[in-house]
XYZ file of C-alpha atoms in Angstrom:
665
model
C 49.123 69.251 37.840
C 49.834 65.620 36.355
C 48.776 64.163 39.667
C 45.323 66.081 39.476
C 44.784 64.873 35.866
C 45.585 61.311 36.522
C 43.315 61.337 39.591
C 40.723 62.787 37.494
C 41.044 60.058 34.767
C 40.865 57.286 37.209
C 37.639 58.745 38.810
C 36.118 59.280 35.333
C 37.025 55.734 34.355
C 35.169 54.391 37.255
C 32.194 56.140 36.504
C 31.999 55.392 32.602
C 32.784 51.697 33.007
C 29.278 50.631 34.425
C 27.628 52.863 31.889
C 29.543 51.324 29.043
C 28.999 47.957 30.103
C 25.307 48.489 30.599
C 25.125 50.017 26.934
C 26.810 46.813 25.619
C 24.526 44.513 27.625
C 21.512 46.579 26.209
C 22.649 45.944 22.729
C 23.218 42.398 23.112
C 19.715 41.731 24.740
C 18.253 43.547 21.549
C 20.499 41.259 19.434
C 18.965 38.285 21.313
C 15.596 39.361 20.753
C 14.919 40.268 24.333
C 14.120 44.053 23.538
C 12.072 45.599 20.785
C 13.851 49.138 21.101
C 16.491 49.398 18.429
C 19.866 49.927 19.760
C 23.219 50.114 17.568
C 26.765 51.415 17.452
C 25.782 54.966 17.135
C 23.484 54.901 19.947
C 26.086 53.576 22.292
C 28.817 56.216 21.071
C 26.491 58.866 21.452
C 25.731 57.891 24.872
C 29.132 57.328 26.058
C 30.319 60.622 24.336
C 27.655 62.489 26.179
C 28.347 61.004 29.556
C 32.270 61.784 28.850
C 31.682 65.178 27.995
C 29.640 65.999 31.140
C 32.286 64.702 33.345
C 35.181 66.792 31.459
C 32.801 69.967 31.604
C 32.398 69.473 35.274
C 36.010 68.976 35.557
C 37.224 72.114 33.821
C 34.949 74.348 36.147
C 37.099 72.912 38.851
C 40.443 73.602 37.287
C 42.657 76.482 38.625
C 45.272 76.099 35.983
C 45.810 77.974 32.985
C 44.085 77.526 29.536
C 46.645 75.518 28.067
C 46.687 72.976 30.990
C 42.706 72.770 30.897
C 42.929 72.133 26.952
C 45.604 69.262 27.359
C 43.415 67.824 30.195
C 40.274 67.991 28.126
C 41.743 66.432 25.210
C 43.252 63.624 27.188
C 39.809 63.160 28.843
C 37.877 63.191 25.389
C 40.401 60.648 24.022
C 40.149 58.404 27.180
C 36.333 58.316 26.775
C 36.142 57.588 23.157
C 38.594 54.667 24.017
C 36.121 53.369 26.305
C 33.567 53.673 23.327
C 35.677 51.794 20.713
C 36.144 49.029 23.222
C 32.644 48.730 24.085
C 31.441 48.687 20.680
C 33.893 45.903 19.745
C 32.483 43.912 22.445
C 28.932 44.796 21.454
C 29.922 43.743 17.659
C 31.294 40.580 18.964
C 28.360 39.806 20.884
C 26.162 40.520 18.024
C 28.118 38.297 15.751
C 28.125 35.339 18.243
C 24.305 35.650 18.506
C 24.011 35.781 14.758
C 25.987 32.670 14.469
C 24.048 31.073 17.153
C 20.934 31.758 15.226
C 22.219 30.542 11.901
C 23.508 27.352 13.516
C 20.316 27.090 15.225
C 18.394 27.222 11.905
C 20.646 24.777 10.115
C 20.410 22.287 12.688
C 16.529 22.609 12.626
C 16.648 22.296 8.768
C 18.645 19.228 8.857
C 16.319 17.891 11.612
C 13.444 18.661 9.270
C 15.222 16.612 6.317
C 15.763 13.635 8.884
C 12.373 13.770 10.401
C 10.066 14.510 7.539
C 9.160 12.082 4.636
C 9.691 8.886 6.846
C 6.290 7.585 6.079
C 3.810 7.457 3.089
C 0.768 7.649 5.156
C -0.638 11.051 4.492
C -1.896 11.760 8.213
C 1.489 11.165 9.601
C 3.238 12.827 6.987
C 1.158 15.985 7.588
C 1.889 15.752 11.275
C 5.729 15.715 10.650
C 6.123 19.527 9.606
C 4.164 20.501 12.639
C 6.505 18.313 14.834
C 9.365 19.942 13.350
C 8.055 23.565 13.669
C 7.016 23.402 17.071
C 10.678 22.050 18.156
C 12.281 25.427 19.139
C 10.909 27.474 15.967
C 7.216 28.355 16.390
C 4.905 28.251 19.617
C 2.062 26.539 17.575
C 2.030 24.997 14.155
C -0.995 23.997 12.120
C -1.480 22.112 8.767
C -4.578 22.378 6.559
C -4.876 20.239 3.661
C -6.860 21.604 0.586
C -10.131 19.519 0.552
C -10.075 18.824 -2.933
C -6.633 17.336 -2.582
C -7.746 14.906 -0.025
C -10.837 14.109 -2.143
C -8.734 13.452 -5.277
C -10.544 16.033 -7.113
C -9.198 19.030 -9.300
C -7.372 21.636 -7.260
C -9.121 24.985 -6.944
C -8.015 27.877 -9.183
C -5.272 29.637 -7.548
C -7.536 32.898 -7.259
C -10.206 30.971 -5.338
C -9.818 30.607 -1.615
C -9.808 26.818 -1.105
C -11.608 24.991 1.565
C -9.094 23.518 3.907
C -9.511 20.550 6.367
C -7.201 20.385 9.537
C -5.253 17.469 9.646
C -2.265 18.373 12.289
C -1.195 20.751 14.826
C 1.267 20.905 17.504
C 2.073 23.403 20.175
C 4.760 23.814 22.852
C 4.002 22.687 26.178
C 1.819 25.240 27.946
C 0.899 27.014 24.682
C -2.532 28.211 23.613
C -3.451 25.487 21.014
C -6.684 24.456 23.101
C -8.061 27.938 22.324
C -7.985 27.365 18.583
C -11.692 26.487 17.298
C -10.606 24.400 14.422
C -9.900 20.933 15.476
C -8.355 17.991 13.704
C -10.573 16.757 10.709
C -12.530 20.029 10.684
C -13.082 21.676 7.246
C -13.114 25.410 7.390
C -11.995 28.583 5.413
C -10.673 32.068 5.861
C -11.581 35.418 4.544
C -10.322 36.280 0.959
C -8.376 39.197 2.383
C -6.621 37.324 5.290
C -3.117 36.166 5.369
C -4.165 32.449 5.589
C -6.331 32.901 2.524
C -3.940 34.763 0.577
C -0.936 32.205 0.923
C -2.446 29.255 -0.741
C -4.455 31.639 -3.130
C -1.225 33.386 -4.427
C 1.345 30.633 -3.771
C 3.385 32.989 -1.834
C 4.401 33.139 1.948
C 2.975 35.648 4.083
C 4.687 37.381 6.944
C 2.391 39.032 9.603
C 0.721 39.306 12.742
C -1.824 36.455 13.846
C -5.356 37.654 14.994
C -5.311 40.276 12.315
C -6.917 39.942 8.839
C -8.388 36.571 9.632
C -5.701 35.001 11.598
C -6.710 32.099 13.951
C -9.001 32.711 16.737
C -7.463 33.545 19.964
C -4.736 35.495 17.816
C -4.486 38.192 20.551
C -1.937 35.762 22.113
C 0.037 35.246 18.874
C 1.924 38.417 18.046
C 3.735 36.895 14.961
C 2.743 34.470 12.281
C 4.015 32.972 9.113
C 1.489 31.590 6.489
C 3.127 29.190 3.960
C 1.487 27.364 1.186
C 2.590 23.952 0.373
C 3.209 23.812 -3.342
C 4.398 20.584 -5.021
C 4.364 19.850 -9.006
C 2.745 22.984 -9.519
C -0.546 22.251 -7.235
C -0.912 23.854 -3.871
C -1.768 21.163 -1.610
C -1.944 22.703 1.901
C -1.391 25.610 4.267
C 1.143 25.441 7.210
C 0.840 28.283 10.005
C 3.871 28.947 12.241
C 2.583 31.238 15.381
C 4.699 32.942 18.091
C 3.054 33.957 21.147
C 4.461 35.537 24.736
C 7.690 37.300 24.951
C 9.443 35.541 22.035
C 10.904 37.610 19.266
C 8.689 38.176 16.344
C 9.392 36.410 12.959
C 12.048 38.072 10.599
C 13.345 37.389 7.139
C 15.779 34.675 8.371
C 12.728 32.728 10.018
C 10.908 33.171 6.695
C 13.542 31.387 4.838
C 13.842 28.502 7.369
C 9.968 28.167 7.126
C 10.075 27.949 3.565
C 12.683 25.299 3.421
C 10.555 23.526 5.952
C 7.352 23.957 3.852
C 9.157 22.869 0.806
C 10.142 19.426 2.125
C 6.618 19.055 3.633
C 4.979 19.691 0.231
C 7.164 16.939 -1.507
C 6.527 14.379 1.283
C 2.738 15.175 1.462
C 2.402 15.290 -2.121
C 4.353 11.733 -2.282
C 2.104 10.156 0.300
C -1.046 11.733 -1.305
C 0.056 10.016 -4.802
C 1.025 6.645 -2.882
C -2.354 6.710 -1.148
C -4.261 7.155 -4.447
C -2.360 4.620 -6.364
C -2.534 2.134 -3.547
C -6.228 2.652 -3.351
C -6.724 2.323 -6.871
C -4.597 -0.801 -7.181
C -6.403 -2.424 -4.312
C -9.680 -1.845 -5.595
C -8.665 -3.098 -9.009
C -7.234 -6.177 -7.415
C -10.076 -6.937 -5.226
C -12.475 -6.482 -8.233
C -10.615 -9.435 -9.795
C -10.748 -11.666 -7.021
C -13.662 -14.052 -6.541
C -16.204 -12.017 -4.112
C -18.210 -15.122 -3.002
C -17.284 -18.803 -2.369
C -19.449 -20.882 -5.180
C -21.017 -23.886 -3.751
C -18.977 -26.901 -5.218
C -19.592 -30.491 -4.892
C -15.810 -31.048 -5.036
C -14.671 -28.725 -2.252
C -15.733 -26.220 0.469
C -13.362 -23.151 0.383
C -12.615 -19.989 2.165
C -10.054 -17.500 1.284
C -8.112 -14.365 2.701
C -6.501 -11.492 0.722
C -4.342 -9.371 2.933
C -2.523 -6.323 1.303
C 1.091 -5.566 2.468
C 1.267 -2.874 5.152
C 4.647 -1.678 3.536
C 5.443 1.463 1.443
C 6.231 -1.220 -1.483
C 2.604 -0.972 -2.350
C -0.195 -3.674 -3.541
C 1.381 -6.631 -5.040
C 0.062 -9.078 -7.745
C -1.072 -11.908 -5.532
C -4.274 -13.882 -6.532
C -6.516 -16.891 -5.911
C -9.388 -18.369 -7.758
C -11.674 -21.505 -7.623
C -12.852 -22.473 -11.019
C -15.527 -25.272 -11.651
C -14.735 -27.664 -14.212
C -16.656 -30.473 -16.010
C -17.234 -33.828 -14.463
C -17.675 -32.256 -10.900
C -14.092 -31.301 -10.667
C -12.654 -27.961 -9.554
C -9.536 -26.065 -10.208
C -7.703 -24.334 -7.301
C -5.385 -21.427 -8.361
C -3.069 -19.269 -6.435
C -0.512 -16.942 -8.058
C 1.719 -14.022 -7.422
C 3.029 -11.282 -10.218
C 6.452 -9.962 -9.505
C 6.194 -6.170 -8.876
C 3.920 -3.819 -6.781
C 1.336 -1.354 -7.807
C -1.299 -0.775 -10.504
C 1.033 -2.562 -13.074
C 1.145 -5.722 -10.942
C -2.600 -5.688 -10.228
C -3.322 -5.177 -13.827
C -0.900 -7.919 -14.952
C -2.733 -10.072 -12.139
C -6.035 -9.509 -13.940
C -4.729 -10.431 -17.301
C -3.252 -13.723 -16.071
C -6.347 -14.411 -14.078
C -8.602 -14.187 -17.088
C -5.967 -16.462 -19.058
C -6.254 -18.904 -16.554
C -9.710 -19.199 -16.695
C -9.814 -19.203 -20.518
C -7.552 -22.224 -20.512
C -9.201 -23.962 -17.604
C -12.581 -23.559 -19.566
C -10.964 -26.008 -22.223
C -10.010 -28.230 -19.574
C -6.076 -28.360 -20.088
C -4.064 -30.487 -17.994
C -2.241 -28.551 -15.153
C 1.132 -28.601 -16.766
C -0.203 -27.851 -20.347
C -2.259 -24.803 -18.761
C 0.810 -23.462 -17.324
C 2.839 -23.909 -20.605
C 0.089 -21.663 -22.182
C 0.139 -19.355 -19.557
C 3.750 -18.824 -19.909
C 3.277 -18.145 -23.631
C 1.155 -15.196 -22.273
C 3.616 -13.730 -19.819
C 6.151 -13.825 -22.744
C 3.915 -12.030 -25.198
C 3.114 -9.258 -22.344
C 6.976 -9.037 -22.213
C 7.241 -8.308 -26.067
C 4.266 -6.179 -26.010
C 5.790 -3.820 -23.252
C 9.389 -3.984 -24.777
C 10.807 -5.753 -22.025
C 13.416 -8.345 -21.659
C 12.863 -12.113 -20.560
C 12.091 -12.356 -16.960
C 11.101 -8.518 -16.349
C 7.518 -9.396 -16.362
C 7.454 -12.685 -14.027
C 4.943 -14.457 -12.074
C 4.427 -17.698 -10.240
C 1.275 -20.094 -10.309
C 0.027 -23.014 -8.572
C -2.637 -24.853 -10.442
C -4.362 -27.956 -8.977
C -7.403 -29.891 -10.015
C -9.527 -32.124 -7.692
C -11.824 -34.618 -8.572
C -14.468 -35.790 -6.000
C -15.261 -38.894 -8.040
C -11.495 -40.466 -7.851
C -10.326 -38.412 -5.153
C -7.281 -37.538 -6.992
C -5.708 -34.063 -6.899
C -3.315 -32.955 -9.631
C -1.300 -30.005 -9.024
C 1.428 -28.094 -11.071
C 3.747 -25.508 -9.796
C 5.411 -22.732 -11.851
C 8.098 -21.302 -9.304
C 5.231 -21.249 -6.404
C 5.487 -22.578 -2.903
C 4.198 -26.054 -2.273
C 0.629 -26.633 -0.836
C -0.057 -28.173 2.397
C -2.288 -31.096 3.112
C -3.791 -31.998 6.281
C -5.217 -35.443 6.071
C -8.164 -36.182 8.836
C -7.728 -39.299 10.871
C -9.862 -42.402 9.674
C -13.693 -41.671 9.864
C -12.980 -38.322 11.478
C -13.177 -35.996 8.218
C -15.625 -33.505 9.947
C -14.441 -33.915 13.547
C -12.149 -31.649 15.425
C -8.809 -33.197 16.249
C -5.292 -33.718 15.332
C -4.620 -34.348 11.573
C -1.479 -35.200 9.777
C 0.143 -32.248 7.787
C 2.335 -32.740 4.967
C 3.896 -30.861 2.061
C 3.440 -33.035 -0.959
C 6.632 -34.047 -2.832
C 6.250 -32.578 -6.313
C 8.558 -30.641 -8.720
C 8.540 -26.929 -8.771
C 8.804 -25.468 -12.246
C 10.723 -22.365 -13.167
C 8.526 -18.958 -12.751
C 6.227 -17.909 -15.692
C 8.226 -15.791 -18.182
C 11.670 -17.462 -18.458
C 10.598 -19.766 -21.294
C 11.839 -23.013 -22.675
C 11.744 -24.898 -19.441
C 8.788 -27.663 -18.855
C 6.412 -28.076 -15.909
C 5.144 -31.317 -14.538
C 1.970 -32.610 -13.070
C 1.779 -34.943 -10.296
C -1.326 -36.809 -8.848
C -2.080 -37.906 -5.445
C -5.332 -39.239 -3.517
C -6.938 -36.937 -0.962
C -9.206 -38.695 1.418
C -12.679 -36.805 1.942
C -12.578 -33.992 4.611
C -8.749 -33.327 3.892
C -7.800 -29.573 4.103
C -5.672 -28.402 1.020
C -3.863 -25.039 1.869
C -2.576 -22.956 -1.073
C -0.802 -19.664 -0.297
C 1.665 -17.115 -1.728
C 5.103 -16.861 -0.221
C 4.165 -13.818 1.945
C 2.462 -16.111 4.383
C 5.742 -18.254 5.116
C 8.422 -15.518 4.385
C 9.221 -12.985 7.394
C 12.277 -11.134 8.523
C 11.650 -12.463 11.961
C 11.795 -16.111 11.172
C 13.049 -18.516 8.468
C 10.779 -20.545 6.014
C 11.493 -23.825 8.188
C 10.027 -22.164 11.247
C 7.343 -20.787 9.434
C 6.161 -24.312 8.024
C 6.213 -25.635 11.538
C 3.855 -22.855 12.433
C 1.656 -23.671 9.388
C 1.730 -27.183 10.304
C 0.451 -26.751 13.915
C -2.201 -24.416 12.653
C -3.718 -26.898 10.180
C -3.269 -29.992 12.460
C -5.392 -28.728 15.291
C -8.863 -27.231 15.345
C -12.019 -27.479 13.534
C -11.619 -28.648 9.868
C -13.687 -25.606 8.786
C -11.899 -23.930 5.819
C -12.952 -20.435 7.370
C -11.527 -21.197 10.791
C -8.391 -22.601 9.415
C -7.692 -19.363 7.661
C -8.126 -17.395 10.941
C -5.921 -19.964 12.467
C -3.186 -19.451 9.664
C -3.451 -15.710 9.690
C -3.271 -15.570 13.528
C -0.161 -17.854 13.604
C 1.909 -16.337 10.590
C 1.112 -13.044 9.627
C 2.705 -10.202 11.462
C 1.005 -7.107 12.469
C 2.567 -5.221 9.503
C 3.140 -7.535 6.733
C 5.818 -6.666 4.185
C 4.360 -8.563 1.279
C 0.890 -9.275 0.013
C -0.741 -12.625 1.134
C -3.152 -14.655 -0.638
C -4.659 -17.703 1.014
C -6.978 -20.397 -0.144
C -7.988 -23.335 2.078
C -10.192 -25.965 0.489
C -11.814 -29.051 2.502
C -12.238 -31.872 -0.088
C -15.514 -33.526 -0.468
C -16.047 -37.025 -1.939
C -19.005 -37.754 -4.312
C -21.242 -40.716 -3.302
C -20.447 -43.680 -5.453
C -24.244 -43.994 -5.916
C -24.261 -40.893 -7.764
C -21.869 -42.129 -10.575
C -22.695 -44.715 -13.008
C -19.939 -45.956 -15.530
C -20.349 -48.399 -18.487
C -17.457 -49.752 -20.512
C -18.206 -50.185 -24.322
C -16.644 -52.042 -27.271
C -15.468 -50.336 -30.132
C -18.527 -51.785 -32.090
C -21.455 -49.873 -33.649
C -23.903 -52.430 -32.400
C -23.036 -51.084 -28.949
C -24.571 -48.096 -29.406
C -27.977 -48.966 -28.667
C -27.068 -50.134 -25.238
C -25.617 -46.854 -23.913
C -28.820 -44.851 -24.069
C -30.772 -47.766 -22.407
C -28.093 -47.700 -19.691
C -28.375 -43.875 -19.226
C -32.233 -43.999 -19.010
C -32.086 -46.864 -16.476
C -29.833 -44.899 -14.403
C -32.048 -41.938 -14.376
C -35.142 -43.703 -13.310
C -33.156 -45.130 -10.576
C -32.087 -41.555 -9.321
C -35.746 -40.514 -9.816
C -34.923 -38.199 -12.992
C -37.146 -39.790 -15.478
C -37.814 -36.092 -16.817
C -34.458 -36.132 -18.176
C -34.437 -39.375 -19.890
C -35.460 -38.382 -23.539
C -32.745 -35.567 -23.896
C -30.286 -37.810 -21.930
C -30.541 -40.822 -24.528
C -30.242 -38.469 -27.510
C -27.011 -36.784 -25.986
C -25.672 -40.329 -24.854
C -26.220 -41.826 -28.411
C -24.661 -38.984 -30.238
C -21.568 -38.950 -28.093
C -21.201 -42.729 -27.971
C -21.639 -43.131 -31.780
C -18.924 -40.313 -32.272
C -16.537 -42.292 -30.009
C -16.900 -45.487 -31.759
C -16.854 -44.117 -35.209
C -13.911 -41.832 -34.786
C -12.127 -42.914 -31.392
C -10.235 -45.711 -30.232
C -10.765 -48.281 -27.322
C -11.092 -48.217 -24.494
C -14.479 -46.361 -24.556
C -16.363 -45.467 -21.598
C -19.681 -43.696 -20.627
C -20.064 -42.185 -17.341
C -23.114 -40.501 -15.900
C -22.567 -38.227 -12.695
C -25.210 -36.805 -10.790
C -24.289 -33.729 -8.655
C -25.552 -30.075 -8.851
C -26.035 -30.858 -12.750
C -26.300 -34.095 -14.641
C -23.178 -34.910 -16.586
C -22.765 -37.293 -19.347
C -19.205 -38.320 -20.232
C -17.867 -40.438 -23.089
C -14.148 -41.031 -23.021
C -11.826 -42.824 -25.630
C -7.912 -43.201 -26.341
C -8.248 -40.767 -29.388
C -6.781 -37.235 -28.441
C -8.464 -35.758 -31.536
C -11.280 -33.689 -30.532
C -14.593 -33.256 -32.409
C -15.886 -29.837 -33.303
C -19.088 -28.280 -34.405
C -19.571 -27.594 -38.070
C -22.462 -26.707 -40.458
C -23.730 -29.889 -42.227
C -24.721 -29.282 -45.907
C -28.192 -30.327 -47.266
C -27.031 -33.724 -48.460
C -24.374 -34.715 -46.038
C -24.985 -37.801 -44.050
C -23.342 -36.829 -40.846
C -21.939 -33.823 -39.083
C -25.194 -33.055 -36.961
C -24.601 -35.008 -34.000
C -22.651 -32.264 -31.944
C -25.081 -29.560 -33.080
C -27.947 -31.489 -31.445
C -26.021 -32.127 -28.344
C -25.365 -28.376 -28.198
C -28.978 -27.616 -28.372
C -29.984 -29.913 -25.764
C -27.095 -29.563 -23.132
C -26.509 -26.334 -21.229
C -22.651 -26.900 -21.325
C -20.541 -29.124 -23.301
C -17.016 -29.474 -24.167
C -13.628 -31.649 -24.394
C -10.919 -32.201 -21.951
C -7.566 -34.034 -22.851
C -5.510 -36.254 -20.697
C -2.617 -38.429 -21.198
C -4.662 -41.376 -22.112
C -6.774 -39.516 -24.797
C -9.864 -37.284 -24.233
C -13.434 -36.992 -22.674
C -16.399 -35.379 -24.501
C -18.856 -34.214 -21.902
C -22.313 -32.496 -21.897
C -23.993 -31.049 -18.799
C -27.803 -30.703 -18.246
C -29.642 -28.708 -15.354
C -31.730 -30.927 -12.934
C -35.164 -30.340 -12.168
C -36.013 -28.506 -8.906
C -36.867 -31.679 -6.957
C -33.962 -33.513 -8.556
C -31.414 -31.184 -7.026
C -28.484 -33.124 -5.000
C -27.672 -31.908 -1.436
C -23.936 -31.682 -1.098
C -22.354 -34.392 0.833
C -20.746 -33.836 4.270
C -17.300 -35.478 3.118
């Protein structure tokens, strides 16, 4: 009897083992998403119990022993069968847990990868592409990103209840996917029906888990059996819609996948919003800065200029670099470059305020060092207005004045890099060839905003046709090379080639500016001109009232020689009043100078630093009307100071036939 039972058990075990293992494998395949029919512990238990009972009944029919033996054998067989069930179920549960852990680990890895791969740039197009790249890497077969059109156009975002107009900005599919079948291409503006999943998600601000191809899913949706539609919401605004689609035999999206997709969408929303805000601020700052820079080169008798402004390509944003060319009295010109510490709108606005201050101080013809002193007062005042400590608002500036009559250049620096001077060979001011390039020896004062430290003006003579290059530090500072190497490249670029300032700018940019500059660059190149001595007439005057009569006569004779007799009457009146004031209120030496350039300028200099000013003369006053007369006859008038005293000047427009053609050198 015992032998028969053992043999039966052995045979039953051989029959049950394949079926039990098959059941476990079936449940494992379902757990991995390879089957859609639900299987679980109860199903496996019922299956094995049914198989066991069938074998037991068949065996009982064959038993020839008594009822007790049959009952004992049946109980023994049923216990053995359920032992197989328990062991198989334990195997299935372990496999299910292993698969669940594998999925969880994969999701965690994907979430961590999203954190590393997203938000790496502030370019809005590249930032929008990042969630598509992350989603198509083992999570979805196709990912698309659509930005709300009003967000791209910097307009008010549509109300949540209104289906927004979308513009496709990114997509990514797995190799061999069906992305090519989608009708909406990159850059196309489109929309979805109001009751569709892609429309409900951005309208309600909640994710939608559904089937693609239904309710307004993407075209070709029959190939996508599962879809996730998630709005990207940042700071209370719905920015865009991201769609994750699965195709083929892959498992459909489930709740765990939705949580992962929401994590990706949340990171993407913040990154895209940061990129959008940065792009908007950068565009605004760049537009503001360019509006404050000179748009066109003004024709000068002192210099021929060319300039370049190159905003940085880094995420730091637009800086406060600037340049300017300011006409001054006596045919002179001021050349300015500067840099405000900081980035963005604040730096651009500060740059604009300082530029206006420089122009105002230049209009009263301050010496370069005095101008920088007053400009520093402006910076310190800005610090106090904004409640900042000393040095928090800071700037550098190089201010240089070139006189085409004396050929003297007078620069002063407030923490700014030195200019470069390329001197032409003798007699070759306009000819291409090798030039000597030097960096003038001059003191560099402290940056603007520190307070209490002096600035110094130096003077050196520039031959006609020299190139004077002024630039901000972004041109010579680079991570790839040191300043000494950059100076050598700058020297080589200025030394060779055409003396044209425009071509010199191109050579400097090509030689020194990397493909992606980390700092803004302002570059100003000026080719100096010399005013023909025949267009300048000077007369030294004694400090004697009797000399007043000779000054207007000298001016009239000069104008006759220049063919400008039409201006003789007004010029005699202007010169008479200016010389009278200088002799009466000034000190020797007194000098009259008449300059013919784009205008006719009359200057009277003396050694007294006290400047005259307009006033209203009373009825019985004997004086006080001279400057008022000069102001009525001249187009412009003013006073400039220098170390030896002052110069009072007045300008008149030349008649059309008396306009002076600018000299070549």
